[in-house]
CSV table of C-alpha atoms in Angstrom, one decimal:
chain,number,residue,atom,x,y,z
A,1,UNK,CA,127.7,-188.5,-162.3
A,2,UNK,CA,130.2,-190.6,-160.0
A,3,UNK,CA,128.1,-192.6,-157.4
A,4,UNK,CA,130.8,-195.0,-155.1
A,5,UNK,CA,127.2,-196.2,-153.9
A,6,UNK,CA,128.2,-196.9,-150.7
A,7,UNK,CA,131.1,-198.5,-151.3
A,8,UNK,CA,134.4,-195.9,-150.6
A,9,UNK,CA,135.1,-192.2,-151.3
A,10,UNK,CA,134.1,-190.9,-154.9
A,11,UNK,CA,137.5,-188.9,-155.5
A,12,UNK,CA,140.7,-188.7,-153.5
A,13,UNK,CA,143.2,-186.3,-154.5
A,14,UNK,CA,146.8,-187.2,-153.0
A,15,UNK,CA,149.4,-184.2,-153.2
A,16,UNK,CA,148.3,-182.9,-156.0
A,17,UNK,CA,145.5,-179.6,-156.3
A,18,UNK,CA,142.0,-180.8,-157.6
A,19,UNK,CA,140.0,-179.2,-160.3
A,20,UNK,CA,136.5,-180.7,-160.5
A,21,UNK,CA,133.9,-179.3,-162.8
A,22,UNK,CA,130.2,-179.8,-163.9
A,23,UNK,CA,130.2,-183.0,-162.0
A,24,UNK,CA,127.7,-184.7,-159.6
A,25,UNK,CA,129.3,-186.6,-156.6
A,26,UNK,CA,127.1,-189.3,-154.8
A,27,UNK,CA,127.1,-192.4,-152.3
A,28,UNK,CA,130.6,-191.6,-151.3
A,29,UNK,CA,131.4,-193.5,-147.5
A,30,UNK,CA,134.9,-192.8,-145.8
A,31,UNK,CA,133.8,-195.2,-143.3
A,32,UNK,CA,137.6,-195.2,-142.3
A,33,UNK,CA,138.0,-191.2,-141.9
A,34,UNK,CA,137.5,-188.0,-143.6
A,35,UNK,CA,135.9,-186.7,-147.0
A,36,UNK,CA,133.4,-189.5,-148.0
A,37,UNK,CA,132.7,-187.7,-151.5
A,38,UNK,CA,135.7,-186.1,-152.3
A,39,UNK,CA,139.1,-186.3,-150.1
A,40,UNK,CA,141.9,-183.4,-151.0
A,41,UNK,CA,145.0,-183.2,-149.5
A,42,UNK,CA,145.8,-180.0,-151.0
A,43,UNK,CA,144.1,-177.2,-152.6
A,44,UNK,CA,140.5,-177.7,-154.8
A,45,UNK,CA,138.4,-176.1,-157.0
A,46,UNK,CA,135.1,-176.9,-157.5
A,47,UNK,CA,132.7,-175.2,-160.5
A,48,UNK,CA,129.1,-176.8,-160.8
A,49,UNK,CA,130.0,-179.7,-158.3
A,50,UNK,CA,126.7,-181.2,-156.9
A,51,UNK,CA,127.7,-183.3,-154.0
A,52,UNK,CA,124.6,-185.6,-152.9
A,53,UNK,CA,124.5,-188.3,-149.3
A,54,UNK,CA,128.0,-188.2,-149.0
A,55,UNK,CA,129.2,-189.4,-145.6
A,56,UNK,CA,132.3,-189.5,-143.4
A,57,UNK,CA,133.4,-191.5,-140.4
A,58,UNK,CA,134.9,-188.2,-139.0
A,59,UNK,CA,135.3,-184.4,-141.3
A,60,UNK,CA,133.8,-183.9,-144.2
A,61,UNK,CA,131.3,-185.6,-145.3
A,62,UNK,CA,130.8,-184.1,-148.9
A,63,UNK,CA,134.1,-182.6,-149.6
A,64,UNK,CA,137.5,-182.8,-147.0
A,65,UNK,CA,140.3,-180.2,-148.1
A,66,UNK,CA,143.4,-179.5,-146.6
A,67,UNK,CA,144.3,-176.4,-148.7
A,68,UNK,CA,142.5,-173.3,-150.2
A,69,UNK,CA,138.8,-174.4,-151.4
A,70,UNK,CA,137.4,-172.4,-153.8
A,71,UNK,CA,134.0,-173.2,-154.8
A,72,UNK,CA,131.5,-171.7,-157.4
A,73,UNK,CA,128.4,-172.9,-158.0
A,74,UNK,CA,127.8,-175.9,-156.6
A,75,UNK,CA,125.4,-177.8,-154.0
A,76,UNK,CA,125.9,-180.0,-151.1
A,77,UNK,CA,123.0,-181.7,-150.2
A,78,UNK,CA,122.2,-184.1,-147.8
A,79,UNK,CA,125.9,-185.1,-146.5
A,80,UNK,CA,126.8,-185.8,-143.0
A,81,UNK,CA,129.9,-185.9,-140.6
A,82,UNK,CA,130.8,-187.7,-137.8
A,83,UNK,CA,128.4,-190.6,-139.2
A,84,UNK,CA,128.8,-193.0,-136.2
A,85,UNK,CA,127.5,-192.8,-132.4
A,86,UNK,CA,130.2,-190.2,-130.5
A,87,UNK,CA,131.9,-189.3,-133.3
A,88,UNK,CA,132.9,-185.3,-133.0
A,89,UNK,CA,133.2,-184.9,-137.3
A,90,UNK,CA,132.4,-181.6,-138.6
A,91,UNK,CA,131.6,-180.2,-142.0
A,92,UNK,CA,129.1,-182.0,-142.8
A,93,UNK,CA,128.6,-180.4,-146.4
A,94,UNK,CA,132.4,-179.5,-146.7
A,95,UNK,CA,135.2,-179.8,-144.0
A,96,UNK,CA,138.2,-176.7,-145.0
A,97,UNK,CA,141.7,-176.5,-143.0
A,98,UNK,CA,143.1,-173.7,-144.6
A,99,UNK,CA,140.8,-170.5,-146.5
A,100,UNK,CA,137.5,-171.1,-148.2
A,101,UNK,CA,136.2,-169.1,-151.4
A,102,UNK,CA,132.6,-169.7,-151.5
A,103,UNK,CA,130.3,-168.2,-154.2
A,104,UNK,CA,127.0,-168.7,-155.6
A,105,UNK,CA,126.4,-172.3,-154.0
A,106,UNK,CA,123.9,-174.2,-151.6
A,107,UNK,CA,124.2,-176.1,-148.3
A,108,UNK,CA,121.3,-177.7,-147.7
A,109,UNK,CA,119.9,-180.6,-145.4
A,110,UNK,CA,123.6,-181.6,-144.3
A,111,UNK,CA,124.5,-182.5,-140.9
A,112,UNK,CA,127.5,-182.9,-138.7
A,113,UNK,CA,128.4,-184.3,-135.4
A,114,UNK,CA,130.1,-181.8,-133.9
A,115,UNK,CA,130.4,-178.0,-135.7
A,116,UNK,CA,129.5,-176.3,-139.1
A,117,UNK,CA,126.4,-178.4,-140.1
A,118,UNK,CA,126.6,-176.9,-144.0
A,119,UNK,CA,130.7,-176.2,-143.8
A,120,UNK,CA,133.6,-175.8,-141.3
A,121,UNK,CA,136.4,-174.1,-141.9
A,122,UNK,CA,139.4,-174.3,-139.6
A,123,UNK,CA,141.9,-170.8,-140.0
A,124,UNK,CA,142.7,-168.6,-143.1
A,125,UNK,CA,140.8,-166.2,-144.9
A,126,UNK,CA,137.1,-167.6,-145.9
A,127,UNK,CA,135.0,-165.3,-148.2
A,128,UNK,CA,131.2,-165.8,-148.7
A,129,UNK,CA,128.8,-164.4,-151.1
A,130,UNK,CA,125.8,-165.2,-153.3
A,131,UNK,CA,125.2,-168.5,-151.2
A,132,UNK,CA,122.5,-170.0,-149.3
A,133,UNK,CA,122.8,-172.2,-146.2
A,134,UNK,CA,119.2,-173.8,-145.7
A,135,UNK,CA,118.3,-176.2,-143.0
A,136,UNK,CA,121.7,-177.9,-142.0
A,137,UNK,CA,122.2,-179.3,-138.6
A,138,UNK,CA,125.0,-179.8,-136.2
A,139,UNK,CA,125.5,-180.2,-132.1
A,140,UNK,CA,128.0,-177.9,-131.1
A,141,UNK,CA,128.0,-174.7,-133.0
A,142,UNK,CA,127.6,-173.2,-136.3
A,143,UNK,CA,124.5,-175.1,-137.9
A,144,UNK,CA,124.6,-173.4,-141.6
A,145,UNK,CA,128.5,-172.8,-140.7
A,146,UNK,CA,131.5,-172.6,-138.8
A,147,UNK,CA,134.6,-170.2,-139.3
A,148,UNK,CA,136.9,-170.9,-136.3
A,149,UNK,CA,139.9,-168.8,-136.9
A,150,UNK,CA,141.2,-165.7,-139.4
A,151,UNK,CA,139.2,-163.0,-140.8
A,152,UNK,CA,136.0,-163.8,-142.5
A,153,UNK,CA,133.6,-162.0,-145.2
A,154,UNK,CA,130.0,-162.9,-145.9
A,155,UNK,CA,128.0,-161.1,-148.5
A,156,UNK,CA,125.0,-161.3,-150.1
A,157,UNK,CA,124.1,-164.8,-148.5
A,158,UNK,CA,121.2,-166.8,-146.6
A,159,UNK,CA,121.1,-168.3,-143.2
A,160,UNK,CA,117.7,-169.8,-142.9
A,161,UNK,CA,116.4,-172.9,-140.6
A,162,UNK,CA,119.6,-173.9,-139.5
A,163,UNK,CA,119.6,-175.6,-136.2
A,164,UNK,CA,122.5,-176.3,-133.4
A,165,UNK,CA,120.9,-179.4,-131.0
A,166,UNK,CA,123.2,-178.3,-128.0
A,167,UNK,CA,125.5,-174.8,-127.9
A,168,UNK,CA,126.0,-172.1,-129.7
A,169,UNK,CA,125.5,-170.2,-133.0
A,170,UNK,CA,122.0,-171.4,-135.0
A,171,UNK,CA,122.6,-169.7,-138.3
A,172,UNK,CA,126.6,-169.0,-138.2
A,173,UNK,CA,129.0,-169.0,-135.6
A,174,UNK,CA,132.3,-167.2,-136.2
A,175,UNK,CA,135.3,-167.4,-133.8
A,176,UNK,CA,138.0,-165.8,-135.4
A,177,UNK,CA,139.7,-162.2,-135.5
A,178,UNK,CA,137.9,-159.8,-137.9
A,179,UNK,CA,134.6,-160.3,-139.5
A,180,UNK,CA,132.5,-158.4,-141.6
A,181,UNK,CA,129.2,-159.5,-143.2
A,182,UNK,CA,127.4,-157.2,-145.8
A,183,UNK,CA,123.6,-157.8,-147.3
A,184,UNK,CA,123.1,-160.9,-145.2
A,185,UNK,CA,119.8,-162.2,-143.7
A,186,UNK,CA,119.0,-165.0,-140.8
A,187,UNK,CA,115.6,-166.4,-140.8
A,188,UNK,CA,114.2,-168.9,-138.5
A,189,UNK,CA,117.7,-170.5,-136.9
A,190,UNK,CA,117.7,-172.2,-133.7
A,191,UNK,CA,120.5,-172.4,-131.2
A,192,UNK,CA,119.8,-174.5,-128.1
A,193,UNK,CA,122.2,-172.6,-126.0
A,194,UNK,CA,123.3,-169.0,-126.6
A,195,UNK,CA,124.5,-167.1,-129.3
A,196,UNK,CA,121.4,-166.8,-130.4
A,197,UNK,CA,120.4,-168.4,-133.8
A,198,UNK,CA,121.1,-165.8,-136.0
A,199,UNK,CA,124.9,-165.1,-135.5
A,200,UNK,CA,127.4,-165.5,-132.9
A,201,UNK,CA,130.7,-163.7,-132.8
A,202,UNK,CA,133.3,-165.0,-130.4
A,203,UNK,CA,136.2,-163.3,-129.6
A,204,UNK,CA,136.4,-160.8,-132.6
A,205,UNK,CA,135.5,-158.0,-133.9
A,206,UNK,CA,132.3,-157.6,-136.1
A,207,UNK,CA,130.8,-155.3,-138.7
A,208,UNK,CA,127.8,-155.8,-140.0
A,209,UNK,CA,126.1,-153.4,-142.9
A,210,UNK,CA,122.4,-154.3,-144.4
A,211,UNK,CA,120.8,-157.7,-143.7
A,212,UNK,CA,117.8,-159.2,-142.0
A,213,UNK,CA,117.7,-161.0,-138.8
A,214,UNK,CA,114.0,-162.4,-138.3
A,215,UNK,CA,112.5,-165.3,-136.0
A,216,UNK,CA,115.8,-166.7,-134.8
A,217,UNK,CA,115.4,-168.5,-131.2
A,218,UNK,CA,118.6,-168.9,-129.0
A,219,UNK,CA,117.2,-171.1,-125.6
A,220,UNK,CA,119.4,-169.9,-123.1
A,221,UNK,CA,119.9,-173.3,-120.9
């Protein structure tokens, strides 16, 4: 376990690609930016990371990554974004720039200021599967996640009591050019806008195969 308890990030990774495993990640504060528990400005790769009440001034409250992330097997709990009064962060579990490789994990309880309460990620290619996004929060859009550009695959994965306060996309909220989402299921997500909670697809194409979408509210304002 690495706790900064309180104090600064946890880990910062400066042009070179991070490999982190069977590690727990804690207390980490970028009170002066992005990626309070772990900050790389390349690619990472994450195996059995647990990343616990991590928080960042802006992106990323558990993990901020320029480059590819590819994480296995690993929880983000209780992080936030956007930790100060008007502060548009997202991410609040993990911020991504560039692709995201996501498998077997957890995004639970995190929150962000402004999209992608559980994980953001900005363009590339970002595959799901196996993992669970339970009861994350964010204002905009995307309250388990946000994809905003590229193709997307989710398989095999949860969307369940996710919430977004003000817009759009309860569960998920994808906004890039192709996605297709296999075995998936959205229970109880709330979106306080449109989009409805269970899955919003923005100016794309979408294929969805299998999968449950049960009790998910979209309040139309």
């Amino acid at each position: 376990t690495l706790d900064a308890l309180g104090a600064g990030r946890v880990l910062y990774f400066s042009g070179v690609d991070g490999d982190v495993a069977n590690l727990t990640i804690q207390n980490g504060n970028a009170s002066d930016g992005d990626g309070g528990g772990i900050y790389a400005s390349r690619a990472i790769t994450l195996t059995q990371v647990s990343a616990y009440l991590n928080m960042a001034q802006i992106e990323g409250g558990g993990l901020y990554a320029t480059g590819l992330a590819a994480i296995s097997y690993s929880k983000f709990i209780s992080n936030s974004a956007g930790s100060i009064p008007g502060a548009y962060g997202s991410g609040g579990g993990a911020y991504i720039k560039d692709s995201a490789v996501i498998q077997g994990s957890q995004f639970e309880q995190n929150q962000s200021g402004w999209n992608g309460g559980g994980v953001a990620v900005v363009t590339g290619t970002t595959i799901i599967s196996d993992t669970a996004f339970l009861k994350n929060t964010t204002v905009n859009s995307g309250g388990g996640a946000h994809v905003n550009r590229g193709a997307a695959q989710v398989v095999n994965s949860l969307f369940t009591n996710n919430l977004v306060t003000d817009y759009l996309g309860g569960g998920f909220l994808f906004g890039g050019d192709v996605l297709t989402m296999t075995d998936t299921s959205f229970y109880s997500n709330t979106a306080n806008d449109t989009g409805g909670g269970a899955l919003s697809a923005v100016w794309s194409v979408a294929t969805v195969i299998g999968g449950r979408f049960q009790g998910n509210v979209a309040n139309t304002r």
